[in-house]
Coordinates of C-alpha atoms in Angstrom, one line a residue:
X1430 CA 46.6 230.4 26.8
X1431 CA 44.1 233.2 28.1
X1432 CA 40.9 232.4 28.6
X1433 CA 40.0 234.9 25.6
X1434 CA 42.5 232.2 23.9
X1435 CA 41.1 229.4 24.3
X1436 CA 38.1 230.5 21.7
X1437 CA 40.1 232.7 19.6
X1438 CA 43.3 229.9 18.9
X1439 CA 42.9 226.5 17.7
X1440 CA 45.5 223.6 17.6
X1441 CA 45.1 220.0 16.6
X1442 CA 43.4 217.0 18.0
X1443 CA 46.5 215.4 18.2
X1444 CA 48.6 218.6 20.0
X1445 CA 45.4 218.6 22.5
X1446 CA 46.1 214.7 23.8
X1447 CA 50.3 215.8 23.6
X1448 CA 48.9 218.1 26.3
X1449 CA 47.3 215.7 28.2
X1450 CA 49.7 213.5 28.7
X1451 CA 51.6 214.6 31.7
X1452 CA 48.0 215.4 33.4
X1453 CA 47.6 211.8 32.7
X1454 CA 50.6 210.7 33.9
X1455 CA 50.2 212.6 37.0
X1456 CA 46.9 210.6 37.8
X1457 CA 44.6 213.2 36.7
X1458 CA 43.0 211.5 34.1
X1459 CA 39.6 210.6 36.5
X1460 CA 39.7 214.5 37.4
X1461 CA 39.5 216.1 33.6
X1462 CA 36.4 213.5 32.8
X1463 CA 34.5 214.5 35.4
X1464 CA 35.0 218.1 34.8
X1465 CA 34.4 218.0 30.5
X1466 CA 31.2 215.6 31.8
X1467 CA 29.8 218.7 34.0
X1468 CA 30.3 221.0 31.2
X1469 CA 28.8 218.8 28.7
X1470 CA 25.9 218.5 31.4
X1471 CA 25.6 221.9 31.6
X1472 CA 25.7 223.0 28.0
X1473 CA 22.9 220.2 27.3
X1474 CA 20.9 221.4 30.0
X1475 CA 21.1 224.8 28.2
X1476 CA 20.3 223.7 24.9
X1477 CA 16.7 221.8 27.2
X1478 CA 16.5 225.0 28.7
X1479 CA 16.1 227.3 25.4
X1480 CA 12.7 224.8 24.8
X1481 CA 11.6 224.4 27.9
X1482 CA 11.9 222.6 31.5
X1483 CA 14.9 220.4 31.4
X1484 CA 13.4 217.8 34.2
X1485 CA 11.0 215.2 32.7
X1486 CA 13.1 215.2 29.2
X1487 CA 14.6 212.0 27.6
X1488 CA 18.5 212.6 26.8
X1489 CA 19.8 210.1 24.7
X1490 CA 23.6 209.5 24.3
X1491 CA 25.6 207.4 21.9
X1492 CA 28.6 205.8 23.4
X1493 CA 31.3 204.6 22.1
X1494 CA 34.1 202.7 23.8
X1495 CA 36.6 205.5 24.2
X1496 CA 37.0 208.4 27.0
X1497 CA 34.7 210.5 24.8
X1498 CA 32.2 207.9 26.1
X1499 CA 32.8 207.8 29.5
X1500 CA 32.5 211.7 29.0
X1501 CA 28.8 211.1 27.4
X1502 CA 28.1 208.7 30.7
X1503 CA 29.4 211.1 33.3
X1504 CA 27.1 214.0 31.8
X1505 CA 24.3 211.6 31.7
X1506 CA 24.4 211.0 35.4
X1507 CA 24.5 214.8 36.1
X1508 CA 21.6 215.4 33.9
X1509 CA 19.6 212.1 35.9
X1510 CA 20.4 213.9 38.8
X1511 CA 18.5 217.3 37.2
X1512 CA 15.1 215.1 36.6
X1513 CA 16.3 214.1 33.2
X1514 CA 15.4 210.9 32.0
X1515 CA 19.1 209.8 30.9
X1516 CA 19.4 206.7 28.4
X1517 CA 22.8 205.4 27.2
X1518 CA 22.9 203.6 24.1
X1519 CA 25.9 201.7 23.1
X1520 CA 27.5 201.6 19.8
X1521 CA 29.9 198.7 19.9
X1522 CA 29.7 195.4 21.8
X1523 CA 32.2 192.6 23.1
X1524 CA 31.6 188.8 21.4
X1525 CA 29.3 188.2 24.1
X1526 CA 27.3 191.0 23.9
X1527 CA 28.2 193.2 26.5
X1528 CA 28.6 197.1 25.9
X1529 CA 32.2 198.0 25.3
X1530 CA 32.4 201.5 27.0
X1531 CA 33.9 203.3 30.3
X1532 CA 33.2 201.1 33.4
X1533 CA 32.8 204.1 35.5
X1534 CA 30.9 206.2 33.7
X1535 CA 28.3 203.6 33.2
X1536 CA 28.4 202.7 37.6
X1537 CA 27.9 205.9 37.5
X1538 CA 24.9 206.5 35.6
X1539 CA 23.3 203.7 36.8
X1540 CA 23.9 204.4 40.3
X1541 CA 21.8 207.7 39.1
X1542 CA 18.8 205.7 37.9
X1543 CA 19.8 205.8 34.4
X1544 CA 19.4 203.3 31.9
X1545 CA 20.4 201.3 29.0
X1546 CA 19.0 200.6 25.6
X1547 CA 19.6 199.6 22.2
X1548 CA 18.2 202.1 20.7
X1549 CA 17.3 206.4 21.0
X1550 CA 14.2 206.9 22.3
X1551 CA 11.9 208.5 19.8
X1552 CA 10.9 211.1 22.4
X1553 CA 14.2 212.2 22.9
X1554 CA 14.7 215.6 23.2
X1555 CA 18.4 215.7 23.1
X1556 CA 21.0 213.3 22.0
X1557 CA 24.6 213.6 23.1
X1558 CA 27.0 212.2 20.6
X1559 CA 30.2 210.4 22.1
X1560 CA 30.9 207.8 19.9
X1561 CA 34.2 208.9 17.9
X1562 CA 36.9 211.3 20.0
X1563 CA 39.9 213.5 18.4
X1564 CA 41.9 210.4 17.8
X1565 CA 40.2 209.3 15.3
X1566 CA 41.0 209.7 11.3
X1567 CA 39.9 207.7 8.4
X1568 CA 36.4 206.7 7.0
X1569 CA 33.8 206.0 9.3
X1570 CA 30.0 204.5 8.9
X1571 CA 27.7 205.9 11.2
X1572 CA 26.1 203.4 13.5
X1573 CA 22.6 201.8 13.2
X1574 CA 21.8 203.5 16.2
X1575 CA 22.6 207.2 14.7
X1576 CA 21.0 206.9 11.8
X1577 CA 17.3 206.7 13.2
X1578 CA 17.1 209.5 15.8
X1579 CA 14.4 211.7 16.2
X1580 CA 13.4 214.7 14.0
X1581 CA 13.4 216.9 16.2
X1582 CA 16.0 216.3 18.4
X1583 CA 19.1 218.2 19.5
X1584 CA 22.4 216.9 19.0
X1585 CA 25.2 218.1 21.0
X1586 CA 28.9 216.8 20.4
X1587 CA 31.1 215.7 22.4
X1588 CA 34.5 217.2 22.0
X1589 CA 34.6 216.7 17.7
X1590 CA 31.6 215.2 16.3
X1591 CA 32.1 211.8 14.9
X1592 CA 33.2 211.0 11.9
X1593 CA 35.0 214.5 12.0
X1594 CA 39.1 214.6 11.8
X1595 CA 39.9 217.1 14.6
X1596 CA 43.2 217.7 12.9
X1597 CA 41.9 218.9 9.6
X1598 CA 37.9 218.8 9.6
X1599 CA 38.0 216.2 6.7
X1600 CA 34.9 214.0 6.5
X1601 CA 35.8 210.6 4.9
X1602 CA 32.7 209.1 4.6
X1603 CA 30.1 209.6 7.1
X1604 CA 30.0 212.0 10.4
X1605 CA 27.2 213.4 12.4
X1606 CA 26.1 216.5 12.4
X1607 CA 25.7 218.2 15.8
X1608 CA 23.3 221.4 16.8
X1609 CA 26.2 222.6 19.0
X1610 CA 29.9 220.7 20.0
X1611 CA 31.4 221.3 23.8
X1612 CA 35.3 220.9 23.2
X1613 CA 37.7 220.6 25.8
X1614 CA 41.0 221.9 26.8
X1615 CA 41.5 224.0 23.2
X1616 CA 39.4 224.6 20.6
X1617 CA 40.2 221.9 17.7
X1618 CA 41.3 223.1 13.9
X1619 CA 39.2 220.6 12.6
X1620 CA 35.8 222.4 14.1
X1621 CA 36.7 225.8 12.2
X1622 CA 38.4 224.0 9.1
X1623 CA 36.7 221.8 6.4
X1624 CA 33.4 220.1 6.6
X1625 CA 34.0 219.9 10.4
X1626 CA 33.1 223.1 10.7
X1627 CA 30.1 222.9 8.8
X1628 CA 29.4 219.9 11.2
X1629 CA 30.1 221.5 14.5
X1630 CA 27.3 224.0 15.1
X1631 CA 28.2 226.4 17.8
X1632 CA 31.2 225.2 19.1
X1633 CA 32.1 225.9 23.1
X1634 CA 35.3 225.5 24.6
X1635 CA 35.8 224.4 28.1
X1636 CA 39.0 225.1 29.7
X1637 CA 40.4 222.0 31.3
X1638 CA 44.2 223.2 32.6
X1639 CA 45.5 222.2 29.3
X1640 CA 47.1 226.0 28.4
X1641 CA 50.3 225.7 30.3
X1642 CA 51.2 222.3 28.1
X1643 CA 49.6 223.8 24.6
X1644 CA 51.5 224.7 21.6
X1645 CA 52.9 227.9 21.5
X1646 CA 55.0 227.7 18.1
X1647 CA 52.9 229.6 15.5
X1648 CA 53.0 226.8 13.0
X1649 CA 51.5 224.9 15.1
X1650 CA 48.5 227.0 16.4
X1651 CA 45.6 228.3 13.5
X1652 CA 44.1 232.2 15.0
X1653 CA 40.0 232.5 14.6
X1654 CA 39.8 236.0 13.4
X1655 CA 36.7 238.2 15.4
X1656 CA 36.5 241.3 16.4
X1657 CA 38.5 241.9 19.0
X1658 CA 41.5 240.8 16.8
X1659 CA 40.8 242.8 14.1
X1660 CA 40.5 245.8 16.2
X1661 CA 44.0 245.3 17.3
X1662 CA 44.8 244.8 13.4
X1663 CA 43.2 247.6 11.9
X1664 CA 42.7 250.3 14.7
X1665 CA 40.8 253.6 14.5
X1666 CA 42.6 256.5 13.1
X1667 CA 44.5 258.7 15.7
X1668 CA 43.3 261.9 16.5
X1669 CA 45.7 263.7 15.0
X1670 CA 45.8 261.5 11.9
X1671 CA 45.7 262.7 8.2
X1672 CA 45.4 261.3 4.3
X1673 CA 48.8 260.1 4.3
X1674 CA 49.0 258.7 8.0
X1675 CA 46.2 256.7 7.4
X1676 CA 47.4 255.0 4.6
X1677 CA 47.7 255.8 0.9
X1678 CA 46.5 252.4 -1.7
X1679 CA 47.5 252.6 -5.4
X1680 CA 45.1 250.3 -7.2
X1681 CA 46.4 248.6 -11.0
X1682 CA 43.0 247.3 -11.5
X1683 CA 40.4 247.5 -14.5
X1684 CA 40.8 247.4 -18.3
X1685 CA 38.5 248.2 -21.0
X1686 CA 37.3 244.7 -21.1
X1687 CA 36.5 244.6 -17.5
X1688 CA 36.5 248.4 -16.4
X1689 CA 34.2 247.6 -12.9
X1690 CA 37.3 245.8 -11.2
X1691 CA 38.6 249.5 -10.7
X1692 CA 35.6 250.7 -9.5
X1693 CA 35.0 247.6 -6.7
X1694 CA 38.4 247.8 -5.6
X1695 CA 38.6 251.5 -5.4
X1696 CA 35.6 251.7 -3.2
X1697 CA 37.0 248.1 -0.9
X1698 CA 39.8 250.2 -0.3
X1699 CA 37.9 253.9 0.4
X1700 CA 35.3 252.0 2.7
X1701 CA 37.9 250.1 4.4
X1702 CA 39.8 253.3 5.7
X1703 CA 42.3 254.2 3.5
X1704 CA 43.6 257.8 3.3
X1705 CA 43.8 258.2 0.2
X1706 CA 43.0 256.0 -3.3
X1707 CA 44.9 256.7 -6.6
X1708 CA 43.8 254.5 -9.1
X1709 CA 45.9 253.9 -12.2
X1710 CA 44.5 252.9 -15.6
X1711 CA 42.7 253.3 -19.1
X1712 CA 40.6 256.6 -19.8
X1713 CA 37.6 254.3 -19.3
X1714 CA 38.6 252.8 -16.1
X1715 CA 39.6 256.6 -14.7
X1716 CA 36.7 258.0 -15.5
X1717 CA 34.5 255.6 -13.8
X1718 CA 36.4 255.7 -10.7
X1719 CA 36.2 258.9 -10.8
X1720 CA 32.5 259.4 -11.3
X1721 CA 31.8 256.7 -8.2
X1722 CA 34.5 257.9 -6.0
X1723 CA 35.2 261.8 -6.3
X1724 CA 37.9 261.2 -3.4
X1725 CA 40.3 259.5 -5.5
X1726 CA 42.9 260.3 -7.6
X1727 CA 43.1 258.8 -11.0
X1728 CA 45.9 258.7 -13.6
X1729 CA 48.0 256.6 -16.0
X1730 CA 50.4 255.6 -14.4
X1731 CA 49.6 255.7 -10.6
X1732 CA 51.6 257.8 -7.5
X1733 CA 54.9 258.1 -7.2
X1734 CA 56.1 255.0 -5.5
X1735 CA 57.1 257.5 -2.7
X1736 CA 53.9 257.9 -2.0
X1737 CA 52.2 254.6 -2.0
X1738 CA 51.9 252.9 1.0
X1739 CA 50.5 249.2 -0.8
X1740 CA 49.7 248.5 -4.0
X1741 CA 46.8 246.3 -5.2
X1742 CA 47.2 244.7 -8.6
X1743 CA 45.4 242.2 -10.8
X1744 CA 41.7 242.7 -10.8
X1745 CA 39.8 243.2 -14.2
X1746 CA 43.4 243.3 -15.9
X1747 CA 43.1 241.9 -19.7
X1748 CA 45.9 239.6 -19.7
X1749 CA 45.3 239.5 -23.3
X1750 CA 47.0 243.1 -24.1
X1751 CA 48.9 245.3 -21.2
X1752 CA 48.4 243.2 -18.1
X1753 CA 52.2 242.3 -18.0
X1754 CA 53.2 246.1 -18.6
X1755 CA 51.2 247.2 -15.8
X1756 CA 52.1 244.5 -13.5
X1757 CA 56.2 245.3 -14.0
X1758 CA 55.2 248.9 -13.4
X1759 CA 54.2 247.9 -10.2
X1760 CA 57.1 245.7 -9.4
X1761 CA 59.4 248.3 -10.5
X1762 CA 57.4 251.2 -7.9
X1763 CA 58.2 248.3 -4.8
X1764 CA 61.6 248.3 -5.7
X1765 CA 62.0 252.2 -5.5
X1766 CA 60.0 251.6 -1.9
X1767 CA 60.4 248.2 -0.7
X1768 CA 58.5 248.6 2.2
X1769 CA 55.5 249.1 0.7
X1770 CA 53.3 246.5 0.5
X1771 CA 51.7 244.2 -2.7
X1772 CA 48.4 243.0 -2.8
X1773 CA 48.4 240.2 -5.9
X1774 CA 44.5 239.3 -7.0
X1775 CA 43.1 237.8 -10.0
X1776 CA 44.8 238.6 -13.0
X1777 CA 48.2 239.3 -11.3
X1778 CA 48.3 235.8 -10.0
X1779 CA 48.9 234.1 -13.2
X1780 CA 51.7 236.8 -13.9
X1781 CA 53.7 236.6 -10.4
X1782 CA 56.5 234.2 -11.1
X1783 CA 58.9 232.4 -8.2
X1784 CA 61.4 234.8 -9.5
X1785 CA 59.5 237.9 -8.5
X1786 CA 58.0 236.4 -5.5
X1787 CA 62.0 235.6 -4.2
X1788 CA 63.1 239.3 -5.2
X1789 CA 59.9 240.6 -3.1
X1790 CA 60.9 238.6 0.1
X1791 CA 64.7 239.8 -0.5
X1792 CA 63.8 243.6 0.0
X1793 CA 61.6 242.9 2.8
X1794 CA 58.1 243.6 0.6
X1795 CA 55.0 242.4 2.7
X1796 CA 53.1 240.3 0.3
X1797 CA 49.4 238.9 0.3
X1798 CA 48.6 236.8 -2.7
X1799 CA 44.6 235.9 -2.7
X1800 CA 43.3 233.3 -4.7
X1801 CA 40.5 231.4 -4.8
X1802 CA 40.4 227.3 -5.0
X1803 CA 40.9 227.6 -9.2
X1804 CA 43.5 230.2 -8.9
X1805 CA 45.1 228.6 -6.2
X1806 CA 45.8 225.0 -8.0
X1807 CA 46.5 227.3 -10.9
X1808 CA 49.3 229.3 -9.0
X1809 CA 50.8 226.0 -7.3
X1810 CA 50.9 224.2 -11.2
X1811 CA 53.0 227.2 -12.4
X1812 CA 54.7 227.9 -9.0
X1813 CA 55.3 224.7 -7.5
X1814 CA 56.4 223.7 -3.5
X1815 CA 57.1 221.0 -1.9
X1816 CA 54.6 220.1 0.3
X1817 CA 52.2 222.4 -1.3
X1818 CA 50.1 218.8 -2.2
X1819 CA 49.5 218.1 1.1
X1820 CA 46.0 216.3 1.2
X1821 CA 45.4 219.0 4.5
X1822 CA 44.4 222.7 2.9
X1823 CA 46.6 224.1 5.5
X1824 CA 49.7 222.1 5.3
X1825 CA 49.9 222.7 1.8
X1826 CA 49.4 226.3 2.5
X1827 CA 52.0 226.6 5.1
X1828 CA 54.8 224.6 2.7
X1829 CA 54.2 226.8 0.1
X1830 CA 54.2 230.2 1.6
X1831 CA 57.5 229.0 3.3
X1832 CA 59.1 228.1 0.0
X1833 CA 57.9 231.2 -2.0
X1834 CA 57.8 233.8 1.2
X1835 CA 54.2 235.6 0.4
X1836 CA 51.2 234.9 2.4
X1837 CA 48.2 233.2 1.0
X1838 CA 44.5 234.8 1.5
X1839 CA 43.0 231.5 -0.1
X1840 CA 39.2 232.5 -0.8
X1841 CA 36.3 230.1 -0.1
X1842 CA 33.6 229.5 2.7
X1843 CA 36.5 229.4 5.4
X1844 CA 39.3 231.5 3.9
X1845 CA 42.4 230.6 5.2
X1846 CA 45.3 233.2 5.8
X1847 CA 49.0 231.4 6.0
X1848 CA 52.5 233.6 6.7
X1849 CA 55.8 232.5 5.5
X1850 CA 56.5 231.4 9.0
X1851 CA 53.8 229.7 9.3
X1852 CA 51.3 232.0 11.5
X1853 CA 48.2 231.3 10.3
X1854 CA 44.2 232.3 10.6
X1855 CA 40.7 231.5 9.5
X1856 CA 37.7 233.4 8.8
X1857 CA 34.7 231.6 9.4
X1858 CA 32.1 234.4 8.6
X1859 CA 32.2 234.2 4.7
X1860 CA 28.6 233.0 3.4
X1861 CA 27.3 232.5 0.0
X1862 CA 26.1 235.8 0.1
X1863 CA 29.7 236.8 -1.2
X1864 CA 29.3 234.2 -3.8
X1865 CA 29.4 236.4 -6.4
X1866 CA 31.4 237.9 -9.5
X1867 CA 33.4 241.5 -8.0
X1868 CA 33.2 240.4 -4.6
X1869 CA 36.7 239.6 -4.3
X1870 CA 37.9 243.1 -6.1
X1871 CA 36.6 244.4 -3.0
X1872 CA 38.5 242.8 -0.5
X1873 CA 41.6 243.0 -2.2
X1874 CA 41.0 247.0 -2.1
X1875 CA 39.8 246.3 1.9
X1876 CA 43.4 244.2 2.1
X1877 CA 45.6 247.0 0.6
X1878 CA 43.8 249.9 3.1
X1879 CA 44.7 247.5 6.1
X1880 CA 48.0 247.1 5.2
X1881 CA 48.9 251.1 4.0
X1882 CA 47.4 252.1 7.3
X1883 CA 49.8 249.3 9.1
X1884 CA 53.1 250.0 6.3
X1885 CA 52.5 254.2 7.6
X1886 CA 52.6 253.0 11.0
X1887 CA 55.5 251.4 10.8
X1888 CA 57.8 254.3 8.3
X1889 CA 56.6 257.2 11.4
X1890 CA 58.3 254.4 13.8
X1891 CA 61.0 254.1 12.1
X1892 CA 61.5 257.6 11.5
X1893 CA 61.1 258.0 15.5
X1894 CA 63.9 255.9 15.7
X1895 CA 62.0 252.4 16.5
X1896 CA 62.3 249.0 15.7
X1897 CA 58.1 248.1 14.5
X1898 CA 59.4 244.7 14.1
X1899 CA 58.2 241.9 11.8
X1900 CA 55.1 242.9 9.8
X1901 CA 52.3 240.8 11.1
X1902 CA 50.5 240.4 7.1
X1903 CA 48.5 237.1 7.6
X1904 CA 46.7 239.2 10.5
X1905 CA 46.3 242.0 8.7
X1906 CA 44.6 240.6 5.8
X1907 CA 42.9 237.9 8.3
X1908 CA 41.3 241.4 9.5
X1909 CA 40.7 242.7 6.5
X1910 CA 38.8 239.0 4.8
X1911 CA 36.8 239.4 8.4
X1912 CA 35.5 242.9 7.8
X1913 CA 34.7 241.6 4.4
X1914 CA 32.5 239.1 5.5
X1915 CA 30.7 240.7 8.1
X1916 CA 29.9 243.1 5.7
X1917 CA 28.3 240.5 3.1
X1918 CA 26.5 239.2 6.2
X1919 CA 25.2 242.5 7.2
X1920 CA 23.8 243.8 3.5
X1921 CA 21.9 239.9 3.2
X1922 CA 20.5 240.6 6.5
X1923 CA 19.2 244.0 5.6
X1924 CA 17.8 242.7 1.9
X1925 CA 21.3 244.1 -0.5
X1926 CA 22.5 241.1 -2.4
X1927 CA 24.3 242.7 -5.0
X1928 CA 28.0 243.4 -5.2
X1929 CA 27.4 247.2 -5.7
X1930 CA 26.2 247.7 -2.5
X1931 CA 28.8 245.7 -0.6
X1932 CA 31.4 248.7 -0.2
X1933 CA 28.7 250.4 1.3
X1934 CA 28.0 247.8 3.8
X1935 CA 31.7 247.3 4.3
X1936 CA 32.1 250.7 5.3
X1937 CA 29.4 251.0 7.7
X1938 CA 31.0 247.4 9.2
X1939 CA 34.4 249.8 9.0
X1940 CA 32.7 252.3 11.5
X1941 CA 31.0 249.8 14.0
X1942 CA 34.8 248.2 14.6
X1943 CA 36.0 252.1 15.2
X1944 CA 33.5 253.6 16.8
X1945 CA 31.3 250.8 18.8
X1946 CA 27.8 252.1 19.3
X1947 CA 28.5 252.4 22.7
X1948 CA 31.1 255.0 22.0
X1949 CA 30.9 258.0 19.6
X1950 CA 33.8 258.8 16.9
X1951 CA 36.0 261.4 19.0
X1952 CA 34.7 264.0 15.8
X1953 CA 31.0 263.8 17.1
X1954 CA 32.0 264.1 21.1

């Protein structure tokens, strides 16, 4: 892994100490302590710094018996050497009494005027948390001595914060919650996934020399969508670039029972880039669509499938009355292009059947499906996987998207994206600003633009005689989910909490990615 890696690719707890292994076994063990202790040392002395002089402050740490403990120690004795008061407290003890933690690490600190007690100081400023490493799994209590620290102290964790699975970010029972985590070697899964996330903070990673013995296997690394990645994804428009280069979305969405999906998908996929829109629906939903978006083309039926670069299909359909029609009128448009690709949201995901879902990955149809959690358990009860019960979100996502061969947007506060082959990403920035009803109509038009501009990409290669290889979808709509949620984040932060102004936002979000404000859009120059 790159550097730029190491914060942008995550792999398990359990591939991290695979890694380690022949570092270990080639004596090195002593070496990579004393190198995740200085960084420890030094992101603590940052977190002192941001409230004031770091010497004459009490740091606390809670040790456990492991080598995240002798970490803990090691950092303490740094920090004693910086004028920090440094106070180890251990969590577990022999019969006898004596601490149970890293012999070293404790000569250490000692040797550096640190010192031992039984409890945190309540004048701590900062309390390291090394109890629990990225071995552990299972239900945990918190120790006595975690459960009184100060108010207003810092905690910074060291390498997964305890409790936390590193694998999976499940929480069984209890686990501290850190101001900020320093991870070493590779940036865990279980720090972006699940409640681990939520318990991390800010997470830093610190590389160790792990990347030459990493994963490389797609299934068995997780990518953290930003903004460099989605750049790559979704990139500005070429210069010479017009409505059907860019991309062209047909959007089934809207009924007259719920005529404002049309509209919100319409405008996801207008503010996400696309070249051109051509909703298909009722009078009612046309008319709106039309009225909001005077860029659009509205009719019936939708384009010819010729035309169409993806389709999105599902929101606001009525499944009560002509949901199914319109939904085979899609299918039959990919079969006349196969290439083109199928967003399936709402509506359309209690229609899809294995069936279709096989015939799509026959003709080589780039599908995202995008559920949320209740659509999702709804989907896997009527489309069923083995595997897809997996207690971990993401196994479960990978064995089903092998067996069906669509890829998996699943909605919620860390959506997860999951390929047929097992490439997979998470998007971290959703908040509960996006918490509400049409939100999702939105990015399913956002998904559809990224993946039209991507599907026209690919038909000028191949009419220049090149091979655009595989389709890359999970990063695509990885991209697209990301855009999403910066948007939501940036209309909370200017006082918009409403869905209507979210394609607005999500535009604007669009533009910054293009056109950095550092660079004019080649137009303007």
């Amino acid at each position: 892994m790159t550097a730029d890696d190491l914060t942008r690719i995550a792999v398990t707890g359990s591939a991290v100490r695979t890694a380690e292994e022949p570092l270990l076994a080639a004596g090195r063990g002593p070496e990579l302590m004393r190198a995740a202790a200085w960084a420890l040392a030094e992101h603590a002395a940052a977190l002192l710094r941001e409230r004031g002089p770091v010497a004459g402050t009490i740091v606390a740490a809670l040790v456990g018996p492991g080598n995240n403990g002798g970490d803990a120690l090691f950092a303490l004795a740094f920090l004693r050497r910086r004028g920090v008061a440094a106070v180890a407290v251990p969590v577990r003890r022999d019969d006898d009494g004596a601490p149970r933690w890293h012999a070293e690490g404790w000569a250490a600190l000692r040797a550096a005027g640190g010192r031992r007690a039984d409890a945190v100081p309540p004048e701590a400023a900062l309390v390291v948390d090394g109890v629990l490493g990225t071995g552990f799994t299972g239900e945990y209590e918190l120790p006595a001595a975690a459960r009184a620290l100060p108010a207003e102290a810092l905690v910074l964790a060291c390498d997964v914060p305890s409790g936390v699975d590193a694998d999976t970010g499940e929480v069984r029972g209890e686990a501290l919650r850190a101001d900020a985590t320093v991870t070493f070697g590779a940036l865990k899964s279980g720090l972006v996934l699940g409640e681990g996330a939520a318990r991390a903070g800010t997470v830093h990673v610190v590389d160790i020399g792990l990347g030459p013995h990493l994963p490389t296997s797609p299934a068995a690394r997780l990518g953290v969508m930003d903004e460099a990645a989605a750049r790559t994804a979704h990139p500005a428009p070429a210069a010479e670039a017009h409505k059907y280069t860019r991309g062209v979305v047909a959007v089934v969405a809207g009924s007259e029972r719920y005529p404002g999906a049309a509209v919100l998908a319409s405008a996801g996929a207008l503010q996400t880039g696309a070249g051109m829109v051509h909703h298909s629906g009722p009078q009612t939903t046309r008319d709106l669509v039309l009225a909001a978006h005077p860029e659009a083309l509205v009719s019936a039926e939708g384009p010819e499938p010729s035309r169409a670069d993806a389709w999105v299909a599902g929101p606001g359909l009525d499944t009560e009355h002509d949901a199914r029609r319109r939904w085979a009128g899609v299918l039959a448009a990919l079969e006349e292009r196969p290439e083109a690709a199928l967003v399936a949201d709402a509506s359309a995901l209690d229609l899809v059947t294995a069936a279709e879902l096989r015939s799509l990955r026959a003709a080589g149809t780039p599908v995202v499906l995008t559920p949320h959690a209740g659509e999702w358990s709804r989907l896997r009860e009527r489309v069923p996987a083995d595997g897809d019960d997996a207690a971990d979100p993401l196994a479960a996502l990978r064995a089903w998207t092998a067996a069906h061969g669509a890829t998996v947007l699943l909605k919620g506060p860390r959506t997860l994206v999951v390929a047929p082959d097992g490439e997979a990403w998470v998007v971290t920035g959703g908040g509960p600003e996006l918490a509400m009803g049409g939100t999702g109509d939105v990015l399913s038009g956002a998904i559809g633009a990224v993946l039209a501009a991507d599907v026209a990409r690919r038909s000028r290669a191949r009419r220049a005689g090149e091979d655009p290889g595989p389709a890359p979808t999970a990063r695509l709509a990885a991209a697209a989910a990301w855009l999403h949620a910066q948007a939501g984040a940036d209309q909370a932060r200017a006082g918009r909490i409403t869905t209507a102004t979210l394609p607005a936002a999500l535009g604007a979000r669009v533009a910054r990615l293009w056109w950095p404000d550092d660079a004019e859009p080649e137009a303007v120059r």
